[in-house]
XYZ file of C-alpha atoms in Angstrom:
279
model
C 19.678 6.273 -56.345
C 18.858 6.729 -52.663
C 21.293 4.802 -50.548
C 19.125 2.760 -47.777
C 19.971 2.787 -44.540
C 20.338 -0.648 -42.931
C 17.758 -0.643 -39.894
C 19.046 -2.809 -36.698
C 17.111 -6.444 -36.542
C 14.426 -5.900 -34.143
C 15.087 -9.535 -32.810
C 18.507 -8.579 -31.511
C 18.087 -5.118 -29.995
C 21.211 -5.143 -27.926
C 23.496 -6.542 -30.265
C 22.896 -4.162 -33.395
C 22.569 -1.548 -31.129
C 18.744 -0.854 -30.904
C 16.072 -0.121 -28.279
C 12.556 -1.153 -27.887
C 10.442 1.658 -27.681
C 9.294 1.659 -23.957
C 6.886 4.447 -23.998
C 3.809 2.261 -24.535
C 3.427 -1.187 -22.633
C 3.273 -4.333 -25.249
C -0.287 -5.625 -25.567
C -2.199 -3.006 -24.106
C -4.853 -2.923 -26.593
C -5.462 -6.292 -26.438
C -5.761 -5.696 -22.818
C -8.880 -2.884 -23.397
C -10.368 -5.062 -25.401
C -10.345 -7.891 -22.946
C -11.664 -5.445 -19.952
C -14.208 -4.670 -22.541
C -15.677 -7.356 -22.962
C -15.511 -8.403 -19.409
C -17.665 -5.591 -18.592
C -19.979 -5.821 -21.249
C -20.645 -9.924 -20.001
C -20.967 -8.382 -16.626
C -23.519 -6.118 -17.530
C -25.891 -8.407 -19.323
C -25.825 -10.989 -16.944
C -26.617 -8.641 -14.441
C -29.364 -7.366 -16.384
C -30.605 -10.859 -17.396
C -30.572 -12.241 -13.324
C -32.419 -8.885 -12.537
C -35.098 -9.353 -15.438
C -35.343 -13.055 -14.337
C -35.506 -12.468 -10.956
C -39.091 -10.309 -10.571
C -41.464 -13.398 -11.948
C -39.564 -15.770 -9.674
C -40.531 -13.754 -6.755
C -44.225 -13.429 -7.338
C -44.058 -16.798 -7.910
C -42.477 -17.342 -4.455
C -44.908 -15.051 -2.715
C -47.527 -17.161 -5.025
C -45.984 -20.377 -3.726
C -45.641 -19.446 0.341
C -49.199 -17.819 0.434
C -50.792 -21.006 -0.958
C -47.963 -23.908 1.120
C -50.119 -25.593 3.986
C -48.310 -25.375 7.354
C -48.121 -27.253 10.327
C -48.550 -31.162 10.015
C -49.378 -30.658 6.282
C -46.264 -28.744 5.754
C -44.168 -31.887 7.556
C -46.520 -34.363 5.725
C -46.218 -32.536 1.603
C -48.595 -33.674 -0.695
C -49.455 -36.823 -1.999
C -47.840 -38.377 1.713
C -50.053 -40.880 3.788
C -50.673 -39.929 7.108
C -51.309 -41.405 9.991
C -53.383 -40.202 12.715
C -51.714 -39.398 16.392
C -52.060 -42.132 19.192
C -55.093 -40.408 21.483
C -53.961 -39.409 25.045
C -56.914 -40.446 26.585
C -56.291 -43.437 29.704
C -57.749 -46.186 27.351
C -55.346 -48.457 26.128
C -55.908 -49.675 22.785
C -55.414 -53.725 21.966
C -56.371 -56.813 22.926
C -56.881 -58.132 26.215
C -56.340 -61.248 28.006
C -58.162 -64.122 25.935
C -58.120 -61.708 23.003
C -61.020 -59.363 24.140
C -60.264 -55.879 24.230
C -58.196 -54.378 26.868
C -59.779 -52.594 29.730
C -59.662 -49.022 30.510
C -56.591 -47.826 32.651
C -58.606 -45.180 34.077
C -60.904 -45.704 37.427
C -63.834 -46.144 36.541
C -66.614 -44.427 39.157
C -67.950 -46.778 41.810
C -71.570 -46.718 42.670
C -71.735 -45.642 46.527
C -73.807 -47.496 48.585
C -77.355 -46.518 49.632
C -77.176 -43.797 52.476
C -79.097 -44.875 55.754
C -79.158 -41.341 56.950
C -80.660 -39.546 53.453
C -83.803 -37.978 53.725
C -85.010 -38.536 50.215
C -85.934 -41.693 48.510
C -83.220 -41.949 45.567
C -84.022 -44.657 42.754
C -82.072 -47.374 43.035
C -80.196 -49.180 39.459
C -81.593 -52.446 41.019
C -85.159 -51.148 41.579
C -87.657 -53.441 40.106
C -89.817 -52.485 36.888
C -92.506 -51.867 39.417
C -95.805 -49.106 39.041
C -94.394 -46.183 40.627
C -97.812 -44.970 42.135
C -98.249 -46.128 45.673
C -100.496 -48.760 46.627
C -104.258 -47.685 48.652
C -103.634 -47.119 51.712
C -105.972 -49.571 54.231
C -109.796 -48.331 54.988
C -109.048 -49.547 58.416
C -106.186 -48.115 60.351
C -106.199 -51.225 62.245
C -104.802 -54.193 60.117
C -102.825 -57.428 60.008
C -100.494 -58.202 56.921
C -100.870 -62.052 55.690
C -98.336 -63.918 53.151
C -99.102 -64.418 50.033
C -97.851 -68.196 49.495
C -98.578 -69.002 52.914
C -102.100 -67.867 53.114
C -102.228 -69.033 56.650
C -99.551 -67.068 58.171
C -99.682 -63.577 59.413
C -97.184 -60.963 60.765
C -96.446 -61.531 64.597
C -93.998 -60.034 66.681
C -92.533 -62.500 68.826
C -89.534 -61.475 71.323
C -89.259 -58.329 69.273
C -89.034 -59.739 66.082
C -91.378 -60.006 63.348
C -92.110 -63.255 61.870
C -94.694 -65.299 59.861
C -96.798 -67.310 62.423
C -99.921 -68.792 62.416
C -102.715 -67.440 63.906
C -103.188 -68.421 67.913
C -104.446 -67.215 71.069
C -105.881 -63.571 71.604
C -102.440 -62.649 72.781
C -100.967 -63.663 70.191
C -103.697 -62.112 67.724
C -102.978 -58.646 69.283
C -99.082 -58.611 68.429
C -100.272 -59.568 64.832
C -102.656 -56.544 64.669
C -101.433 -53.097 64.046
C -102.115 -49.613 63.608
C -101.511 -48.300 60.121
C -100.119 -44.267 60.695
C -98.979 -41.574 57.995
C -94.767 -42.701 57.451
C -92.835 -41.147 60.164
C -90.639 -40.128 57.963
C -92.156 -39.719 54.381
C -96.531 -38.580 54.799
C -97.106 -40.237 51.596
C -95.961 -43.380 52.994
C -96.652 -45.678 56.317
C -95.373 -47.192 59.024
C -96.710 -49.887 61.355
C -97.186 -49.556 65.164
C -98.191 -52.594 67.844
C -100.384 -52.329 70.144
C -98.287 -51.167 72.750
C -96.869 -48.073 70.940
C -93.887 -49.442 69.426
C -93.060 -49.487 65.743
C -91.707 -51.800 63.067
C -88.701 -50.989 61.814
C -85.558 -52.270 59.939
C -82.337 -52.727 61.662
C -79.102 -55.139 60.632
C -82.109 -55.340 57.578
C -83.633 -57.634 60.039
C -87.498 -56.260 60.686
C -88.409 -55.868 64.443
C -90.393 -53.686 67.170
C -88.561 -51.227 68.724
C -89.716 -47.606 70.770
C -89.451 -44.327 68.735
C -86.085 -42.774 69.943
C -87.393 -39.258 67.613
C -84.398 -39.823 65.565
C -84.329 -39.216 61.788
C -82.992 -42.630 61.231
C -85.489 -44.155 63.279
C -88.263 -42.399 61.134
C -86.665 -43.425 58.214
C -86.280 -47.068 59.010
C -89.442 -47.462 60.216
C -91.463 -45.801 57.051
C -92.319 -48.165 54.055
C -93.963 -47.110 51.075
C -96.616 -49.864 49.646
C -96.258 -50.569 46.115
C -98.369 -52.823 44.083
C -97.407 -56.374 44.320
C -97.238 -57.756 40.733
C -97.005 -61.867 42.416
C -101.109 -61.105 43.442
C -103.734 -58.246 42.756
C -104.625 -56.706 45.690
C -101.607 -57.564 47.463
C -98.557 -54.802 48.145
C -95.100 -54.911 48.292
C -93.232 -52.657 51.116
C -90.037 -51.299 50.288
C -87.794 -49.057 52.308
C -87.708 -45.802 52.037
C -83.690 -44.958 52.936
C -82.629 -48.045 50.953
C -84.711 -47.994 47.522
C -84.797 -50.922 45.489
C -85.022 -53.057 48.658
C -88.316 -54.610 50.121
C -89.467 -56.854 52.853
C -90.053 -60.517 52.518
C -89.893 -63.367 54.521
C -87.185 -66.098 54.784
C -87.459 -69.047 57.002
C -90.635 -66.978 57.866
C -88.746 -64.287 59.362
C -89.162 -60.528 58.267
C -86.136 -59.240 56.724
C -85.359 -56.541 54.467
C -83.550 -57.943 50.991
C -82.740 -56.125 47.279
C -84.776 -56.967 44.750
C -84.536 -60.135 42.532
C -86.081 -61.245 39.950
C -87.517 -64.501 40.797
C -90.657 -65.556 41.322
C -89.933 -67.128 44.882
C -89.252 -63.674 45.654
C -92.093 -61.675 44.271
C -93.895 -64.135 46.296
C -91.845 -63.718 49.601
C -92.791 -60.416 49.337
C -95.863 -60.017 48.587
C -99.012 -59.414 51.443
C -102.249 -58.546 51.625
C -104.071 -56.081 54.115
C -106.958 -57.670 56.293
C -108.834 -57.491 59.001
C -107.275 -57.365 62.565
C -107.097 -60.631 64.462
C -107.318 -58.775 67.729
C -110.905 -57.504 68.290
């Protein structure tokens, strides 16, 4: 009977003598095995993110090419907006009393009628006169009576017009006067005495004065005759370098005044052409 040979206890090596074997490292198959499957997890997430990963971007591009930018970007959708306070000078809100607050920016001023312009410029405060100009006299000798005072005539007296009564023959020939093409518009008139001088407006304050061949001069002594709506077949003079104002008497002196819209005034201003006083 074979005689078995007692083999040293592998749990006490040094004691009985025995070795490990050292020419393979314990638990290196278990180690491959690990690494493999390491690798192989590796792998198919690697191939699952890059399988994954081509829809997303279309989707992406998809997305950028159809996000709104600018203020819609900032707003996003379903956001209210509000709209941007304007720039402009006006102030929004309510003003004193509740009203609405006035504009902060200047607002233009209307310049004043220029003495010295050689064209007749509608005024804003013109009347809702007939624009056509009123017949010119037959005679180019004429006096000028009032309207409400029927009795009263142009006169100048101390070289200022007023509304007198008729006189003396002296004082009939300063209330007669020639009726000329305007000195400084053809299609209108101006007025001269007897002794060559001319009615014109100075201060707005009517009077007879000498030609001094200035442009002003012309101009404040040419009047355009426009139909008088207080009487028919009466006119209404108004100036030609301040439109919109006509003459009329006050305290039955000849002045030069805007228009209003009263009936004392259409009446104040309102005359009739006639037949000289002065023979």
């Amino acid at each position: 009977m074979p005689q078995n040979e007692s083999r040293p206890s592998p749990h006490r090596p040094w004691e009985d003598g025995w070795a490990p074997d050292t020419t393979r490292a314990p638990g290196t198959r278990r180690l491959w095995l690990a690494g493999a499957l390491a690798a192989a997890t590796v792998v198919a997430c690697v191939t699952a993110i890059a399988l994954s990963d081509r829809p997303g971007d279309e989707a992406s591009r998809r997305t950028t090419a159809t996000a709104p930018t600018g203020a819609d970007a900032l707003r996003g959708p379903g956001l209210i907006s509000f709209a941007t306070p304007s720039t402009t000078a006006t102030t929004a809100g309510a003003g004193p009393g509740g009203g609405p607050s006035r504009s902060t920016s200047p607002s233009p001023t209307p310049s004043p009628a220029v003495r010295h312009s050689t064209t007749a410029t509608p005024s804003a405060s013109s009347p809702a006169h007939p624009t056509p100009a009123a017949p010119a006299p037959a005679s180019p000798r004429r006096s000028l009576r009032s309207v409400n005072y029927s009795d009263r005539y142009w006169h100048v007296s101390q070289g200022l017009v007023r509304l007198d009564r008729a006189a003396g023959g002296e004082a009939r020939a300063d209330s007669t006067f020639t009726v000329v093409p305007g000195l400084a518009d053809r299609a209108c008139l101006s007025l001269r005495t007897a002794d060559g001088r001319y009615l014109r407006h100075r201060d707005f304050v009517l009077r007879a004065e000498r030609d001094d061949g200035s442009s002003l001069f012309g101009r404040d002594a040419t009047f355009c005759a426009r139909p008088a709506p207080a009487a028919s077949g009466a006119v209404s003079l108004e100036s030609v370098n301040y439109p919109g104002r006509f003459l009329r008497h006050q305290d039955f002196r000849l002045r030069l005044d805007p228009y209003q819209d009263s009936d004392l005034y259409r009446a104040d201003s309102a005359f009739r052409f006639t037949s000289p006083l002065a023979g």
